[in-house]
PDB file of C-alpha atoms in Angstrom:
ATOM      1  CA  UNK B  22       1.621  20.953   9.207  1.00 46.00           C
ATOM      2  CA  UNK B  23       5.265  21.987   9.626  1.00 48.00           C
ATOM      3  CA  UNK B  24       6.766  24.528   7.215  1.00 49.00           C
ATOM      4  CA  UNK B  25      10.329  23.802   8.354  1.00 48.00           C
ATOM      5  CA  UNK B  26      12.813  22.685   5.687  1.00 57.00           C
ATOM      6  CA  UNK B  27      12.945  18.911   5.369  1.00 58.00           C
ATOM      7  CA  UNK B  28      16.560  18.442   6.648  1.00 52.00           C
ATOM      8  CA  UNK B  29      15.873  20.523   9.741  1.00 46.00           C
ATOM      9  CA  UNK B  30      12.544  18.804  10.378  1.00 51.00           C
ATOM     10  CA  UNK B  31      14.205  15.388  10.030  1.00 52.00           C
ATOM     11  CA  UNK B  32      16.896  16.316  12.537  1.00 45.00           C
ATOM     12  CA  UNK B  33      14.358  17.677  15.000  1.00 40.00           C
ATOM     13  CA  UNK B  34      12.178  14.607  14.636  1.00 51.00           C
ATOM     14  CA  UNK B  35      15.111  12.328  15.420  1.00 50.00           C
ATOM     15  CA  UNK B  36      15.788  14.250  18.608  1.00 44.00           C
ATOM     16  CA  UNK B  37      12.100  14.255  19.479  1.00 45.00           C
ATOM     17  CA  UNK B  38      11.825  10.516  18.934  1.00 51.00           C
ATOM     18  CA  UNK B  39      14.394   9.958  21.675  1.00 43.00           C
ATOM     19  CA  UNK B  40      13.350  12.693  24.073  1.00 40.00           C
ATOM     20  CA  UNK B  41       9.621  12.974  23.411  1.00 48.00           C
ATOM     21  CA  UNK B  42       8.072   9.578  22.594  1.00 60.00           C
ATOM     22  CA  UNK B  43       4.635  11.190  22.175  1.00 82.00           C
ATOM     23  CA  UNK B  44       5.759  13.534  19.404  1.00 88.00           C
ATOM     24  CA  UNK B  45       4.284  13.763  15.908  1.00 94.00           C
ATOM     25  CA  UNK B  46       6.361  12.080  13.205  1.00 93.00           C
ATOM     26  CA  UNK B  47       5.762  14.998  10.854  1.00 94.00           C
ATOM     27  CA  UNK B  48       6.022  18.148  12.969  1.00 93.00           C
ATOM     28  CA  UNK B  49       7.294  16.893  16.366  1.00 92.00           C
ATOM     29  CA  UNK B  50       4.355  18.492  18.195  1.00 94.00           C
ATOM     30  CA  UNK B  51       2.702  16.624  21.049  1.00 94.00           C
ATOM     31  CA  UNK B  52       0.718  13.719  19.593  1.00 91.00           C
ATOM     32  CA  UNK B  53      -0.331  12.108  22.859  1.00 91.00           C
ATOM     33  CA  UNK B  54      -0.340   8.363  22.322  1.00 87.00           C
ATOM     34  CA  UNK B  55      -0.633   8.640  18.531  1.00 92.00           C
ATOM     35  CA  UNK B  56       1.970   8.743  15.780  1.00 95.00           C
ATOM     36  CA  UNK B  57       0.665  12.004  14.333  1.00 95.00           C
ATOM     37  CA  UNK B  58      -0.784  15.077  15.988  1.00 95.00           C
ATOM     38  CA  UNK B  59      -4.445  15.792  15.146  1.00 94.00           C
ATOM     39  CA  UNK B  60      -3.501  18.727  12.895  1.00 95.00           C
ATOM     40  CA  UNK B  61      -1.109  16.702  10.732  1.00 96.00           C
ATOM     41  CA  UNK B  62      -3.417  13.683  10.624  1.00 95.00           C
ATOM     42  CA  UNK B  63      -6.340  15.791   9.425  1.00 94.00           C
ATOM     43  CA  UNK B  64      -4.173  17.527   6.818  1.00 96.00           C
ATOM     44  CA  UNK B  65      -3.000  14.374   5.025  1.00 98.00           C
ATOM     45  CA  UNK B  66      -3.868  14.476   1.299  1.00 98.00           C
ATOM     46  CA  UNK B  67      -7.178  12.754   0.623  1.00 97.00           C
ATOM     47  CA  UNK B  68      -8.261  11.207  -2.628  1.00 97.00           C
ATOM     48  CA  UNK B  69     -10.943  12.937  -4.707  1.00 96.00           C
ATOM     49  CA  UNK B  70     -14.422  11.473  -4.915  1.00 95.00           C
ATOM     50  CA  UNK B  71     -14.168  10.848  -8.669  1.00 97.00           C
ATOM     51  CA  UNK B  72     -11.963   7.776  -9.029  1.00 98.00           C
ATOM     52  CA  UNK B  73     -11.896   4.801 -11.345  1.00 97.00           C
ATOM     53  CA  UNK B  74     -13.578   2.080  -9.256  1.00 96.00           C
ATOM     54  CA  UNK B  75     -11.214  -0.537 -10.658  1.00 98.00           C
ATOM     55  CA  UNK B  76      -7.720   0.962 -10.359  1.00 98.00           C
ATOM     56  CA  UNK B  77      -8.376   4.000  -8.162  1.00 97.00           C
ATOM     57  CA  UNK B  78      -6.918   6.564 -10.576  1.00 97.00           C
ATOM     58  CA  UNK B  79      -8.587   9.933 -11.011  1.00 96.00           C
ATOM     59  CA  UNK B  80     -11.432  10.265 -13.515  1.00 96.00           C
ATOM     60  CA  UNK B  81     -13.904  13.001 -14.374  1.00 95.00           C
ATOM     61  CA  UNK B  82     -17.093  11.521 -12.926  1.00 96.00           C
ATOM     62  CA  UNK B  83     -15.963   8.337 -11.201  1.00 96.00           C
ATOM     63  CA  UNK B  84     -16.216   6.220 -14.353  1.00 97.00           C
ATOM     64  CA  UNK B  85     -13.763   3.482 -15.292  1.00 97.00           C
ATOM     65  CA  UNK B  86     -10.604   5.031 -16.665  1.00 96.00           C
ATOM     66  CA  UNK B  87      -9.363   4.587 -20.204  1.00 96.00           C
ATOM     67  CA  UNK B  88      -6.508   2.326 -19.105  1.00 94.00           C
ATOM     68  CA  UNK B  89      -8.876  -0.118 -17.394  1.00 97.00           C
ATOM     69  CA  UNK B  90     -11.263  -0.086 -20.349  1.00 98.00           C
ATOM     70  CA  UNK B  91      -8.442  -0.746 -22.811  1.00 96.00           C
ATOM     71  CA  UNK B  92      -6.543  -3.310 -20.720  1.00 95.00           C
ATOM     72  CA  UNK B  93      -8.620  -4.411 -17.698  1.00 97.00           C
ATOM     73  CA  UNK B  94      -6.573  -5.545 -14.703  1.00 98.00           C
ATOM     74  CA  UNK B  95      -7.331  -8.868 -13.044  1.00 98.00           C
ATOM     75  CA  UNK B  96      -8.431  -7.076  -9.872  1.00 99.00           C
ATOM     76  CA  UNK B  97     -11.964  -5.698  -9.735  1.00 98.00           C
ATOM     77  CA  UNK B  98     -11.624  -2.876  -7.215  1.00 98.00           C
ATOM     78  CA  UNK B  99      -9.076  -0.655  -5.499  1.00 98.00           C
ATOM     79  CA  UNK B 100      -9.453   0.781  -2.004  1.00 98.00           C
ATOM     80  CA  UNK B 101      -6.930   3.454  -0.986  1.00 98.00           C
ATOM     81  CA  UNK B 102      -6.463   5.575   2.118  1.00 98.00           C
ATOM     82  CA  UNK B 103      -4.532   8.594   0.891  1.00 98.00           C
ATOM     83  CA  UNK B 104      -3.172  10.304  -2.166  1.00 98.00           C
ATOM     84  CA  UNK B 105       0.519   9.523  -2.606  1.00 98.00           C
ATOM     85  CA  UNK B 106       2.078  12.950  -2.267  1.00 97.00           C
ATOM     86  CA  UNK B 107       3.734  14.993   0.474  1.00 96.00           C
ATOM     87  CA  UNK B 108       3.688  14.229   3.366  1.00 97.00           C
ATOM     88  CA  UNK B 109       2.184  10.743   2.897  1.00 98.00           C
ATOM     89  CA  UNK B 110       5.177   9.857   0.740  1.00 97.00           C
ATOM     90  CA  UNK B 111       7.423  10.710   3.699  1.00 96.00           C
ATOM     91  CA  UNK B 112       5.418   8.426   5.972  1.00 97.00           C
ATOM     92  CA  UNK B 113       5.699   5.551   3.499  1.00 96.00           C
ATOM     93  CA  UNK B 114       9.441   6.142   3.207  1.00 95.00           C
ATOM     94  CA  UNK B 115       9.762   6.253   6.987  1.00 95.00           C
ATOM     95  CA  UNK B 116       8.028   2.880   7.173  1.00 96.00           C
ATOM     96  CA  UNK B 117      10.021   1.193   4.401  1.00 94.00           C
ATOM     97  CA  UNK B 118      13.458   2.703   4.874  1.00 93.00           C
ATOM     98  CA  UNK B 119      13.344   4.135   8.395  1.00 93.00           C
ATOM     99  CA  UNK B 120      11.886   0.987   9.986  1.00 93.00           C
ATOM    100  CA  UNK B 121       9.014   2.951  11.517  1.00 94.00           C
ATOM    101  CA  UNK B 122       6.924  -0.213  11.835  1.00 96.00           C
ATOM    102  CA  UNK B 123       4.206   1.384  13.994  1.00 96.00           C
ATOM    103  CA  UNK B 124       3.182   3.232  10.830  1.00 97.00           C
ATOM    104  CA  UNK B 125       2.200  -0.085   9.248  1.00 98.00           C
ATOM    105  CA  UNK B 126      -0.256  -0.736  12.066  1.00 97.00           C
ATOM    106  CA  UNK B 127      -1.499   2.856  11.767  1.00 97.00           C
ATOM    107  CA  UNK B 128      -2.154   2.472   8.036  1.00 98.00           C
ATOM    108  CA  UNK B 129      -3.633  -1.003   8.470  1.00 98.00           C
ATOM    109  CA  UNK B 130      -6.063   0.021  11.193  1.00 97.00           C
ATOM    110  CA  UNK B 131      -7.439   2.861   9.083  1.00 97.00           C
ATOM    111  CA  UNK B 132      -7.545   0.793   5.921  1.00 98.00           C
ATOM    112  CA  UNK B 133      -9.599  -1.894   7.651  1.00 98.00           C
ATOM    113  CA  UNK B 134     -12.288   0.695   8.418  1.00 97.00           C
ATOM    114  CA  UNK B 135     -12.887   1.065   4.666  1.00 98.00           C
ATOM    115  CA  UNK B 136     -13.407  -2.673   4.131  1.00 98.00           C
ATOM    116  CA  UNK B 137     -16.167  -5.162   4.908  1.00 96.00           C
ATOM    117  CA  UNK B 138     -15.078  -8.606   6.107  1.00 97.00           C
ATOM    118  CA  UNK B 139     -17.992 -10.288   4.326  1.00 95.00           C
ATOM    119  CA  UNK B 140     -16.524  -9.307   0.935  1.00 97.00           C
ATOM    120  CA  UNK B 141     -13.335 -11.371   1.282  1.00 98.00           C
ATOM    121  CA  UNK B 142     -12.130 -14.863   2.098  1.00 98.00           C
ATOM    122  CA  UNK B 143      -8.370 -14.392   2.321  1.00 99.00           C
ATOM    123  CA  UNK B 144      -5.857 -11.584   2.836  1.00 99.00           C
ATOM    124  CA  UNK B 145      -2.626 -11.719   0.830  1.00 99.00           C
ATOM    125  CA  UNK B 146       0.238  -9.228   1.153  1.00 99.00           C
ATOM    126  CA  UNK B 147       2.194  -8.324  -1.948  1.00 98.00           C
ATOM    127  CA  UNK B 148       5.471 -10.228  -1.446  1.00 97.00           C
ATOM    128  CA  UNK B 149       9.040  -9.028  -1.633  1.00 96.00           C
ATOM    129  CA  UNK B 150      11.762 -11.027  -3.313  1.00 96.00           C
ATOM    130  CA  UNK B 151      13.817 -12.910  -0.673  1.00 94.00           C
ATOM    131  CA  UNK B 152      16.924 -10.843  -1.428  1.00 94.00           C
ATOM    132  CA  UNK B 153      15.084  -7.576  -0.794  1.00 92.00           C
ATOM    133  CA  UNK B 154      13.398  -9.033   2.268  1.00 95.00           C
ATOM    134  CA  UNK B 155      16.810  -9.917   3.714  1.00 95.00           C
ATOM    135  CA  UNK B 156      18.079  -6.416   3.025  1.00 93.00           C
ATOM    136  CA  UNK B 157      15.057  -4.609   4.471  1.00 95.00           C
ATOM    137  CA  UNK B 158      14.348  -7.077   7.257  1.00 95.00           C
ATOM    138  CA  UNK B 159      10.562  -6.992   6.842  1.00 97.00           C
ATOM    139  CA  UNK B 160       7.842  -6.749   4.208  1.00 98.00           C
ATOM    140  CA  UNK B 161       5.949  -3.493   4.657  1.00 98.00           C
ATOM    141  CA  UNK B 162       2.931  -4.889   2.806  1.00 98.00           C
ATOM    142  CA  UNK B 163       2.707  -7.809   5.228  1.00 99.00           C
ATOM    143  CA  UNK B 164       3.012  -5.447   8.193  1.00 98.00           C
ATOM    144  CA  UNK B 165       0.067  -3.418   6.843  1.00 99.00           C
ATOM    145  CA  UNK B 166      -1.924  -6.547   5.965  1.00 99.00           C
ATOM    146  CA  UNK B 167      -1.673  -8.115   9.427  1.00 98.00           C
ATOM    147  CA  UNK B 168      -3.756  -5.489  11.265  1.00 98.00           C
ATOM    148  CA  UNK B 169      -6.215  -5.468   8.356  1.00 98.00           C
ATOM    149  CA  UNK B 170      -6.732  -9.230   8.616  1.00 99.00           C
ATOM    150  CA  UNK B 171      -6.943  -9.060  12.403  1.00 98.00           C
ATOM    151  CA  UNK B 172      -9.524  -6.258  12.388  1.00 98.00           C
ATOM    152  CA  UNK B 173     -11.668  -8.045   9.796  1.00 98.00           C
ATOM    153  CA  UNK B 174     -11.275 -11.484  11.345  1.00 98.00           C
ATOM    154  CA  UNK B 175      -9.910 -12.903   8.092  1.00 98.00           C
ATOM    155  CA  UNK B 176      -7.145 -15.444   7.475  1.00 98.00           C
ATOM    156  CA  UNK B 177      -3.876 -14.158   6.076  1.00 99.00           C
ATOM    157  CA  UNK B 178      -1.319 -16.178   4.131  1.00 98.00           C
ATOM    158  CA  UNK B 179       2.111 -14.520   3.803  1.00 97.00           C
ATOM    159  CA  UNK B 180       3.689 -17.301   1.728  1.00 97.00           C
ATOM    160  CA  UNK B 181       1.031 -18.376  -0.782  1.00 98.00           C
ATOM    161  CA  UNK B 182       2.000 -15.632  -3.234  1.00 98.00           C
ATOM    162  CA  UNK B 183       5.764 -15.351  -3.712  1.00 97.00           C
ATOM    163  CA  UNK B 184       8.097 -13.133  -5.675  1.00 95.00           C
ATOM    164  CA  UNK B 185      10.452 -15.461  -7.482  1.00 92.00           C
ATOM    165  CA  UNK B 186      12.366 -13.042  -9.676  1.00 87.00           C
ATOM    166  CA  UNK B 187      14.396 -10.129  -8.384  1.00 81.00           C
ATOM    167  CA  UNK B 188      13.622  -6.976 -10.339  1.00 77.00           C
ATOM    168  CA  UNK B 189      14.965  -3.422 -10.306  1.00 65.00           C
ATOM    169  CA  UNK B 190      12.845  -1.091  -8.147  1.00 68.00           C
ATOM    170  CA  UNK B 191       9.849   0.157 -10.104  1.00 66.00           C
ATOM    171  CA  UNK B 192      10.497   3.725  -8.982  1.00 66.00           C
ATOM    172  CA  UNK B 193      13.792   3.688 -10.901  1.00 65.00           C
ATOM    173  CA  UNK B 194      12.124   2.868 -14.238  1.00 66.00           C
ATOM    174  CA  UNK B 195      10.113   4.877 -16.779  1.00 66.00           C
ATOM    175  CA  UNK B 196       6.397   4.143 -16.565  1.00 66.00           C
ATOM    176  CA  UNK B 197       6.352   2.319 -19.906  1.00 70.00           C
ATOM    177  CA  UNK B 198       8.984  -0.185 -18.744  1.00 71.00           C
ATOM    178  CA  UNK B 199       7.374  -1.117 -15.433  1.00 75.00           C
ATOM    179  CA  UNK B 200       4.955  -3.749 -16.739  1.00 68.00           C
ATOM    180  CA  UNK B 201       7.762  -5.576 -18.543  1.00 74.00           C
ATOM    181  CA  UNK B 202       9.956  -5.335 -15.443  1.00 75.00           C
ATOM    182  CA  UNK B 203       7.547  -7.356 -13.270  1.00 81.00           C
ATOM    183  CA  UNK B 204       6.279  -9.790 -15.901  1.00 85.00           C
ATOM    184  CA  UNK B 205       6.703 -13.310 -14.546  1.00 86.00           C
ATOM    185  CA  UNK B 206       7.977 -12.079 -11.172  1.00 88.00           C
ATOM    186  CA  UNK B 207       5.299 -13.838  -9.072  1.00 95.00           C
ATOM    187  CA  UNK B 208       4.190 -17.391  -8.385  1.00 97.00           C
ATOM    188  CA  UNK B 209       1.244 -18.789  -6.438  1.00 98.00           C
ATOM    189  CA  UNK B 210       1.741 -21.987  -4.430  1.00 96.00           C
ATOM    190  CA  UNK B 211      -1.774 -23.393  -4.601  1.00 93.00           C
ATOM    191  CA  UNK B 212      -5.237 -23.388  -6.113  1.00 96.00           C
ATOM    192  CA  UNK B 213      -7.429 -20.610  -4.730  1.00 98.00           C
ATOM    193  CA  UNK B 214     -10.679 -22.365  -5.618  1.00 95.00           C
ATOM    194  CA  UNK B 215     -12.683 -19.207  -6.167  1.00 98.00           C
ATOM    195  CA  UNK B 216     -11.743 -17.534  -2.894  1.00 98.00           C
ATOM    196  CA  UNK B 217     -12.196 -13.770  -2.855  1.00 99.00           C
ATOM    197  CA  UNK B 218      -8.821 -12.138  -2.316  1.00 99.00           C
ATOM    198  CA  UNK B 219      -7.872  -8.915  -0.547  1.00 99.00           C
ATOM    199  CA  UNK B 220      -4.433  -8.060  -1.947  1.00 99.00           C
ATOM    200  CA  UNK B 221      -2.610  -5.548   0.277  1.00 99.00           C
ATOM    201  CA  UNK B 222       0.276  -3.245  -0.646  1.00 98.00           C
ATOM    202  CA  UNK B 223       1.672   0.066   0.526  1.00 98.00           C
ATOM    203  CA  UNK B 224       1.557   2.194  -2.651  1.00 97.00           C
ATOM    204  CA  UNK B 225       0.152   1.992  -6.170  1.00 96.00           C
ATOM    205  CA  UNK B 226       1.689   4.206  -8.842  1.00 93.00           C
ATOM    206  CA  UNK B 227       1.202   2.779 -12.345  1.00 91.00           C
ATOM    207  CA  UNK B 228      -0.322  -0.385 -10.906  1.00 93.00           C
ATOM    208  CA  UNK B 229       1.969  -2.651 -12.937  1.00 92.00           C
ATOM    209  CA  UNK B 230       3.144  -4.723  -9.971  1.00 94.00           C
ATOM    210  CA  UNK B 231      -0.335  -5.280  -8.576  1.00 97.00           C
ATOM    211  CA  UNK B 232      -1.672  -6.051 -12.052  1.00 96.00           C
ATOM    212  CA  UNK B 233       0.905  -8.801 -12.487  1.00 96.00           C
ATOM    213  CA  UNK B 234       0.304 -10.245  -9.020  1.00 97.00           C
ATOM    214  CA  UNK B 235      -3.454 -10.283  -9.604  1.00 98.00           C
ATOM    215  CA  UNK B 236      -2.969 -11.914 -13.004  1.00 98.00           C
ATOM    216  CA  UNK B 237      -1.091 -14.789 -11.381  1.00 98.00           C
ATOM    217  CA  UNK B 238      -3.763 -15.166  -8.695  1.00 98.00           C
ATOM    218  CA  UNK B 239      -6.451 -15.399 -11.369  1.00 98.00           C
ATOM    219  CA  UNK B 240      -4.448 -18.103 -13.149  1.00 97.00           C
ATOM    220  CA  UNK B 241      -4.730 -20.046  -9.881  1.00 98.00           C
ATOM    221  CA  UNK B 242      -8.524 -19.749  -9.769  1.00 98.00           C
ATOM    222  CA  UNK B 243      -8.908 -16.734  -7.502  1.00 99.00           C
ATOM    223  CA  UNK B 244     -12.387 -15.262  -7.249  1.00 98.00           C
ATOM    224  CA  UNK B 245     -12.853 -11.498  -7.145  1.00 98.00           C
ATOM    225  CA  UNK B 246      -9.668  -9.650  -6.223  1.00 99.00           C
ATOM    226  CA  UNK B 247      -9.707  -6.327  -4.377  1.00 99.00           C
ATOM    227  CA  UNK B 248      -6.549  -4.262  -3.963  1.00 99.00           C
ATOM    228  CA  UNK B 249      -6.144  -2.376  -0.679  1.00 99.00           C
ATOM    229  CA  UNK B 250      -3.356   0.186  -0.435  1.00 99.00           C
ATOM    230  CA  UNK B 251      -2.202   2.881   1.949  1.00 99.00           C
ATOM    231  CA  UNK B 252      -1.620   5.407  -0.828  1.00 98.00           C
ATOM    232  CA  UNK B 253      -2.439   5.912  -4.513  1.00 98.00           C
ATOM    233  CA  UNK B 254      -0.448   8.082  -6.907  1.00 96.00           C
ATOM    234  CA  UNK B 255      -2.811   9.789  -9.344  1.00 95.00           C
ATOM    235  CA  UNK B 256      -1.901  10.505 -12.945  1.00 84.00           C
ATOM    236  CA  UNK B 257      -4.497  13.249 -13.361  1.00 64.00           C
TER     237      UNK B 257
END
């Protein structure tokens, strides 16, 4: 993994992207046909074995965490690829703000390998509010969800779950205010009739946004809900 300062690495990567299409997004070394070189890909921060099976946060022995015991989310399980820290956070930012859309397919392909098609009936991406979608030009969660659905042979519905209220970015708020920020921000357009849902997003930090989305899905008769994310921020 590169030890160059971030500004210099960013500048070099921009040059490499134009001159060397087969260069690693993190260190600009030769990556062949991939987005990352083997060294950087193998060095991405993995999650520990002991995780809460429901929300994916760190626990001592893999038991349910105190937060899920005290206030259980509407989703039953969380599946995550990486720990949300450097340099995975840079990859997520490159996808969302640098329009590096091939990263969505890269995350989605690897996420699908952790999932079994027989466990789900429908894939739903976490939606963006229309105003943010217009600004960004795409929904990163949908771009990750598409290759997941394709690999598993599952239907995907990008419009069933909608975000009807624009909210300040969660990252700008203290943790304690995030649940209130997204309360009532989602709507579901139809009855899910017990279908098992795979709810896909890019990152989970406190889990407030995914909790609220899952709550709305349950109000519309969803069966078991599993959250699938590219990265999980751990609180311990």
